[in-house]
PDB file of C-alpha atoms in Angstrom:
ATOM      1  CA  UNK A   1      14.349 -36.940 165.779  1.00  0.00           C
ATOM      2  CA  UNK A   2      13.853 -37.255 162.143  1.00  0.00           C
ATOM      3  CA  UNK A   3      16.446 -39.608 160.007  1.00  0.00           C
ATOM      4  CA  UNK A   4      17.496 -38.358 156.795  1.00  0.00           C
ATOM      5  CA  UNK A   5      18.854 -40.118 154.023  1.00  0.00           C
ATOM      6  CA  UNK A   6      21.781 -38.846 151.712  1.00  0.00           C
ATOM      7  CA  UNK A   7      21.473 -39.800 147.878  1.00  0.00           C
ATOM      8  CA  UNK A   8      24.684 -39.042 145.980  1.00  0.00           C
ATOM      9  CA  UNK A   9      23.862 -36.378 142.913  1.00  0.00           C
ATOM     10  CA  UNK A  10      23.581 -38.155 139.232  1.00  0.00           C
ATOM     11  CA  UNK A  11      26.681 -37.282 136.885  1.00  0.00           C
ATOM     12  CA  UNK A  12      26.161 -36.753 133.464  1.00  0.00           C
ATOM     13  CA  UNK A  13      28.512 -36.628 130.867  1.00  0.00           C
ATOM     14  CA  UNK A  14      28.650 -34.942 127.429  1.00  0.00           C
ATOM     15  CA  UNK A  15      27.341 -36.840 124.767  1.00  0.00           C
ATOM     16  CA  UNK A  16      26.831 -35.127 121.264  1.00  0.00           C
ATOM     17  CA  UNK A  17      23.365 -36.145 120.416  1.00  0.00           C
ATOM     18  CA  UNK A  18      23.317 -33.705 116.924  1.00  0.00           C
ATOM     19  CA  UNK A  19      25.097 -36.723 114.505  1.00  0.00           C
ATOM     20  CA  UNK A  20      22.894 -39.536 115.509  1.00  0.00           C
ATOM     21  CA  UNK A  21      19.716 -37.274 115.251  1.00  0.00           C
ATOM     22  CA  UNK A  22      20.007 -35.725 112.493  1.00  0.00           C
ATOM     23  CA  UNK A  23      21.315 -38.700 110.391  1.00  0.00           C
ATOM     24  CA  UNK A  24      18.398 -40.195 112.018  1.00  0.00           C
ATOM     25  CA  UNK A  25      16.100 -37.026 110.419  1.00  0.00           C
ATOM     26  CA  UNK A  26      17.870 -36.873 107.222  1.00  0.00           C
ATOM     27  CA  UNK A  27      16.987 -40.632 106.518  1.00  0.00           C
ATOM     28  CA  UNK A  28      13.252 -40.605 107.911  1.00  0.00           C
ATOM     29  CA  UNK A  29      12.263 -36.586 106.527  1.00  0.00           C
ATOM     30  CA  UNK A  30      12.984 -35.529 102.912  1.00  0.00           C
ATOM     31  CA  UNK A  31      15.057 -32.994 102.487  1.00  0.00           C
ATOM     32  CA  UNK A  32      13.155 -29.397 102.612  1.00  0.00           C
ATOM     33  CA  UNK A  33      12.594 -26.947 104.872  1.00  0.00           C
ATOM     34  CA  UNK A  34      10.649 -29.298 107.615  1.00  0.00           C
ATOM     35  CA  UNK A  35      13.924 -31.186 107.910  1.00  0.00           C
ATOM     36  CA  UNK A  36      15.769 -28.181 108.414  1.00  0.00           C
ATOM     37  CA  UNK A  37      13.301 -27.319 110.953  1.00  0.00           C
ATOM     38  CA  UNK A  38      13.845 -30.471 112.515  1.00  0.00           C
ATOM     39  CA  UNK A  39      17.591 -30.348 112.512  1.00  0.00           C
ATOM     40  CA  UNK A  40      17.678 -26.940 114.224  1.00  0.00           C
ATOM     41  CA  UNK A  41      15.403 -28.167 117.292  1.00  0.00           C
ATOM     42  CA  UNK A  42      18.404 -31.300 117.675  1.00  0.00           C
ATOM     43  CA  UNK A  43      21.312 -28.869 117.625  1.00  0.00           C
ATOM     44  CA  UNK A  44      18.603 -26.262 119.988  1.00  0.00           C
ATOM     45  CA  UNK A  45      17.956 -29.658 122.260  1.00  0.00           C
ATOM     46  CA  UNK A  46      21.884 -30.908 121.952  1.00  0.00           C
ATOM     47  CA  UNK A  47      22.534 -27.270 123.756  1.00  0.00           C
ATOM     48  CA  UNK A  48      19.782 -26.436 126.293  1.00  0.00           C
ATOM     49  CA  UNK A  49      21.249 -30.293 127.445  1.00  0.00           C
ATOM     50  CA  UNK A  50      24.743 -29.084 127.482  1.00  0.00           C
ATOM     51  CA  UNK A  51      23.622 -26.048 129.603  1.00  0.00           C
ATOM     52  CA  UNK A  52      21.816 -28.248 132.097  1.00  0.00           C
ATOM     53  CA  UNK A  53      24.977 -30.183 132.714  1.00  0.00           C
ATOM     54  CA  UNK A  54      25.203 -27.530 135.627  1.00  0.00           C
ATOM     55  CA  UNK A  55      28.497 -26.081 134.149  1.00  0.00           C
ATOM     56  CA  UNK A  56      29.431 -22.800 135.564  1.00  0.00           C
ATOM     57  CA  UNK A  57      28.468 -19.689 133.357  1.00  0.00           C
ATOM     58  CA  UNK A  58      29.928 -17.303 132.314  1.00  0.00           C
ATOM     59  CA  UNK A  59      29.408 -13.744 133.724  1.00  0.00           C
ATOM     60  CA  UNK A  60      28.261 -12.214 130.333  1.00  0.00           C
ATOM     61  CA  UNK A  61      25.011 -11.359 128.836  1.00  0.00           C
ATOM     62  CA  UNK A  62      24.217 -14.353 126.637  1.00  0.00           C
ATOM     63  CA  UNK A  63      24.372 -16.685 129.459  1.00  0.00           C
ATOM     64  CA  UNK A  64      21.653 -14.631 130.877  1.00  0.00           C
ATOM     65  CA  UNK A  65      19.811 -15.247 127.930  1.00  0.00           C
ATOM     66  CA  UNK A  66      20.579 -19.004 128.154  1.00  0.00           C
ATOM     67  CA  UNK A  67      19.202 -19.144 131.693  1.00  0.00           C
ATOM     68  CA  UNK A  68      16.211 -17.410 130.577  1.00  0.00           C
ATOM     69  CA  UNK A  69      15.386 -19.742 127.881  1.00  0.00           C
TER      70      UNK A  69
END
């Protein structure tokens, strides 16, 4: 008979990691349109982490979209 083991699931809890970034970008890139670049992939990252969370979606379209990303 095989013996299993039971590991408790990780929790994870919100953090907002757009401020710290992109004061991190804004101090290390000068300003143009690479920063902006940059800040869009932090707030991109900051919400494909918040979807990840394993909230419950929606039942609408753009969380379809979300999933597919």
């Amino acid at each position: 008979m095989a013996t299993f083991i039971s590991v408790p699931l990780k929790k994870s809890s919100e953090v907002d990691l757009v401020k710290p970034l992109s004061k991190y970008v804004t101090s290390t890139y000068p300003a143009g349109e690479e920063q902006a670049e940059y800040i869009r992939a932090v707030e991109e990252l900051n919400k494909l982490r918040r979807n990840a969370l394993g909230r419950p979606l929606d039942k609408h379209e753009s969380c379809l979209e979300s999933l597919l990303r």
